[in-house]
Each structure stands twice: as structure tokens, then as C-alpha cells.
Coordinates of C-alpha atoms in Angstrom, one line a residue:
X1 CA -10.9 136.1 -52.5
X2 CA -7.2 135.5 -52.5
X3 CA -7.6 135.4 -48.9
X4 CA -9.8 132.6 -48.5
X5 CA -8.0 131.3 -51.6
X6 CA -4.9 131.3 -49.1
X7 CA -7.2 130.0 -46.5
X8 CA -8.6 127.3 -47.9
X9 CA -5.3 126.0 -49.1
X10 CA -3.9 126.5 -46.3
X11 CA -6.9 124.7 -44.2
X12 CA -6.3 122.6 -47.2
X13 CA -2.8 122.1 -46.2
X14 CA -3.8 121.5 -42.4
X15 CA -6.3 118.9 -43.5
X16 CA -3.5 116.6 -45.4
X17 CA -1.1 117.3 -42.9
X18 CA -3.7 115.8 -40.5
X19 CA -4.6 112.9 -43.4
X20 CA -0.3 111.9 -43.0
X21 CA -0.5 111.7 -39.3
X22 CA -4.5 109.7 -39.5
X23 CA -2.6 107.4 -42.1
X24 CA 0.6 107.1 -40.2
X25 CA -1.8 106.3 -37.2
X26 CA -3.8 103.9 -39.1
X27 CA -0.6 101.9 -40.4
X28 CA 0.7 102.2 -36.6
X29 CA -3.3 100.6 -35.8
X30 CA -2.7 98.3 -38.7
X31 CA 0.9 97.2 -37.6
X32 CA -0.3 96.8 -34.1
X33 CA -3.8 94.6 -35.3
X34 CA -1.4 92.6 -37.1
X35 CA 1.0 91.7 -33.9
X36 CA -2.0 91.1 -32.1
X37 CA -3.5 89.4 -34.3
X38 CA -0.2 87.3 -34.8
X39 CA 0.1 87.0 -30.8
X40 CA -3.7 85.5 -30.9
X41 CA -3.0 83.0 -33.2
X42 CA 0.4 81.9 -31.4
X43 CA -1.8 81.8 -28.5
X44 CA -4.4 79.8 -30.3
X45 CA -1.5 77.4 -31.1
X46 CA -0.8 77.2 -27.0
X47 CA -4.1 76.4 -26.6
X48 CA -4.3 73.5 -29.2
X49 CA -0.9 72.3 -27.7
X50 CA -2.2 72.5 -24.2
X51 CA -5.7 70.8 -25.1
X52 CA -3.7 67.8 -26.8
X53 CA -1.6 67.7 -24.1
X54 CA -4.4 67.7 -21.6
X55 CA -6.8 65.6 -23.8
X56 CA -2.8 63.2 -23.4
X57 CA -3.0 63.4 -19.9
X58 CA -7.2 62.5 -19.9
X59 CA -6.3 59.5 -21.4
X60 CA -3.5 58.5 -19.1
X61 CA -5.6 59.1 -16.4
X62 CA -8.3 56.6 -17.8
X63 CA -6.6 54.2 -18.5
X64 CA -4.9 54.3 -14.9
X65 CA -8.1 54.4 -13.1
X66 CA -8.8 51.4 -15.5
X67 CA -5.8 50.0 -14.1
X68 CA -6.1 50.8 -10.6
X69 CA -9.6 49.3 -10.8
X70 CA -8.7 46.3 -11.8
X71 CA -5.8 45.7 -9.8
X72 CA -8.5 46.5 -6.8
X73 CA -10.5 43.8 -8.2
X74 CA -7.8 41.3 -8.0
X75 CA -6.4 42.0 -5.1
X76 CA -10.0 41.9 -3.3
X77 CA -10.0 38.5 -4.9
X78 CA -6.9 37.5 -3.3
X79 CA -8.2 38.7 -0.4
X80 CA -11.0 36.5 -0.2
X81 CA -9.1 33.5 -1.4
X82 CA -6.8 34.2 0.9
X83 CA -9.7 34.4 3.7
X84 CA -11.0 31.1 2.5
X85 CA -7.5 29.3 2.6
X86 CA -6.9 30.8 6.2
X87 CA -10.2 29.0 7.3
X88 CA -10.1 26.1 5.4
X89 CA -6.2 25.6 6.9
X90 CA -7.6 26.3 10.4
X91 CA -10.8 24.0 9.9
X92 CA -8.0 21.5 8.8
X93 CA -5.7 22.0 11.9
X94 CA -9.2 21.9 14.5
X95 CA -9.9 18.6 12.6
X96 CA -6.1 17.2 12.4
X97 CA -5.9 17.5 15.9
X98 CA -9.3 15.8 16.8
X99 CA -7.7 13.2 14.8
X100 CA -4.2 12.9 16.3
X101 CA -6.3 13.0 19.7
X102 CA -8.7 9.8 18.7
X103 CA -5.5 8.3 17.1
X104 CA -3.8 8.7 20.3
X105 CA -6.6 7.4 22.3
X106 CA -7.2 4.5 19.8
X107 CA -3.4 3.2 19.8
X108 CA -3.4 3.7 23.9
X109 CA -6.5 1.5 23.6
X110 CA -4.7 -0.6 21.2
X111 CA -1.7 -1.0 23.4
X112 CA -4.5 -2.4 26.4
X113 CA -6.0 -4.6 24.5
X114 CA -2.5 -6.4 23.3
X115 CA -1.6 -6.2 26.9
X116 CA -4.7 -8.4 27.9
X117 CA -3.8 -10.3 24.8
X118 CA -0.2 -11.2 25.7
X119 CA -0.8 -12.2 28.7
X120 CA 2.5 -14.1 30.3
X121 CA 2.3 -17.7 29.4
X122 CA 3.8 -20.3 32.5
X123 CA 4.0 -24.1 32.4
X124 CA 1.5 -25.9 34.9
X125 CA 0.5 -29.3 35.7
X126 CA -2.9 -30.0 37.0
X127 CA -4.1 -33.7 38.1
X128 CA -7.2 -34.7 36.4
X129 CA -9.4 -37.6 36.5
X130 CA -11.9 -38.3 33.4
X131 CA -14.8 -40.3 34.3
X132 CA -16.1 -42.6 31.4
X133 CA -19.6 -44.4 31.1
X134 CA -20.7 -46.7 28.3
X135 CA -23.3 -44.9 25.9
X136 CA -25.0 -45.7 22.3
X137 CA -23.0 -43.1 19.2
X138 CA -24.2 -42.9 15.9
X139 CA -21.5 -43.3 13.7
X140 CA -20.7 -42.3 10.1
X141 CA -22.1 -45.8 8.8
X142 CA -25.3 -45.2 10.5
X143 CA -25.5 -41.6 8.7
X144 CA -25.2 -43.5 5.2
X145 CA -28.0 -46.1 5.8
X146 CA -30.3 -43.0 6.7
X147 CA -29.2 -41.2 3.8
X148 CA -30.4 -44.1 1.5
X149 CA -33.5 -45.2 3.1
X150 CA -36.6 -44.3 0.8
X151 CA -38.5 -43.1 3.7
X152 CA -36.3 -40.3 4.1
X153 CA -35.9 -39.3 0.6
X154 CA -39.7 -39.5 0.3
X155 CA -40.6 -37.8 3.0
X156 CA -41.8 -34.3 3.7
X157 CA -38.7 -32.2 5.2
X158 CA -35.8 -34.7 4.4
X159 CA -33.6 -32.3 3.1
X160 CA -33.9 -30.3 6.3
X161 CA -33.5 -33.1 8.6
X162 CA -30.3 -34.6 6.4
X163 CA -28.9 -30.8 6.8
X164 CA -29.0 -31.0 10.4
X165 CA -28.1 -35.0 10.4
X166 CA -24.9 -33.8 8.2
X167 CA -24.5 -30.9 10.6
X168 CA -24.3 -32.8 13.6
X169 CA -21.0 -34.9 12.4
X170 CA -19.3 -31.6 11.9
X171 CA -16.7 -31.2 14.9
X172 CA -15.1 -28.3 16.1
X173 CA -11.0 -28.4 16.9

């Protein structure tokens, strides 16, 4: 019995010698979950840091494609008004020169006319003979005593035939 006594203590002995090393292996396990454990967490800390930074550069990128959009935008409008300058300037020149053409055609035509116009002026005597006859004229006297005759301001007409009466002692110079 002292044998097994022995045995078992010393099995006993074996088993906390083996319960040292298992504990010293569990505190090394322990020690090493902890490092890890620490290295996750930095690592989780890289991850937030790179997701800001990233989530950063999202934003950047947004708002430049906004940009880049807009500034697309614009300079297609530019484009166009440009377009419709460079065809309103060359509807302008086509019409400016149609112009300057009739102008020039107009003051050439101008320049004939005063040509016929002007035309040189020279002293010249001519001989002439007037024939005269005797003949009966109505004069301005004769014009009154119609005027104030009651026949004529009765009558049906008059003042039509005292317009033409008054017309025919107009004379031209």
C-alpha cells in the first residue's frame, strides 16, 4: 500500500507538474489572445481611419463629378452661343455685303443720273418770230360778275362749275 501510496503521489506529483506547464501554457494562450486581441482592435482602428478616409475621398469625388458636370454644362452652353454668334456674324457679313453691293450699285446709279442732270449749260441765240391774232379773253372782272349772278348760285352744280371757273385762272410759271 505504501507503494501505490508512493505511486499515487508521485502520479500525483506528475499530474501538478503537468497542471504548472497547462497553466503556464494557458497564461502563454492568454498573453497571446490578449496581443491578438490588442492587434485586432488596432486593426479595427485602421479600418475606421481608412473608411473615414475613403468615405473623405467619396465625397471629394462627388462633389467633383458635380463640378465637372456642371462645368460640362456651361461650357456646352458656350458652345452653342458661340455657334449661334458665328452664324448670326456670318448671316450679318452675307447681308452687309449684299448691301455694300446695292449701295454701290445705287451711288453708281446715283452718279448717272446727276450726270444727265448736270448737263453742260452754253449760251445760244435762236431767231424767233411770234405770230399774234386778235381773240375774245375772259378776264378776272368777268369771273366776278359770274360769281354773283343768282343763276349760278341757284343752280344745280354751281359749286363745281365755280371750282373749275376759279381753276382755270390759276397759271403756271
Amino acid at each position: 500500500l505504501e507503494d501505490t501510496i508512493e505511486e499515487l503521489q508521485n502520479e500525483v506529483r506528475g499530474l501538478k507538474n503537468d497542471i504548472v506547464v497547462e497553466q503556464e501554457k494557458a497564461k502563454a494562450s492568454e498573453r497571446q489572445f490578449k496581443a491578438k486581441s490588442e492587434e485586432l482592435q488596432a486593426a479595427k482602428r485602421r479600418i475606421r481611419a481608412v473608411e473615414e478616409e475613403r468615405d473623405s475621398w467619396n465625397r471629394k469625388f462627388d462633389q467633383t463629378l458635380l463640378d465637372l458636370e456642371r462645368e460640362s454644362m456651361s461650357k456646352g452652353d458656350v458652345e452653342q452661343t458661340c455657334l449661334r454668334i458665328k452664324q448670326n456674324t456670318e448671316a450679318f457679313d452675307e447681308m452687309k455685303a449684299g448691301l455694300e453691293r446695292q449701295l454701290g450699285e445705287e451711288r453708281s446709279r446715283n452718279a448717272e443720273l446727276l450726270a444727265e442732270l448736270n448737263k453742260p449749260r452754253e449760251d445760244a441765240e435762236t431767231q424767233v418770230y411770234i405770230y399774234t391774232s386778235l381773240g375774245e379773253v375772259q378776264t378776272d372782272l368777268s369771273y366776278q360778275y359770274l360769281e354773283n349772278s343768282m343763276r349760278l348760285n341757284e343752280d344745280v352744280g354751281r359749286r363745281e362749275r365755280l371750282d373749275a371757273l376759279k381753276g382755270a385762272s390759276r397759271f403756271v410759271e
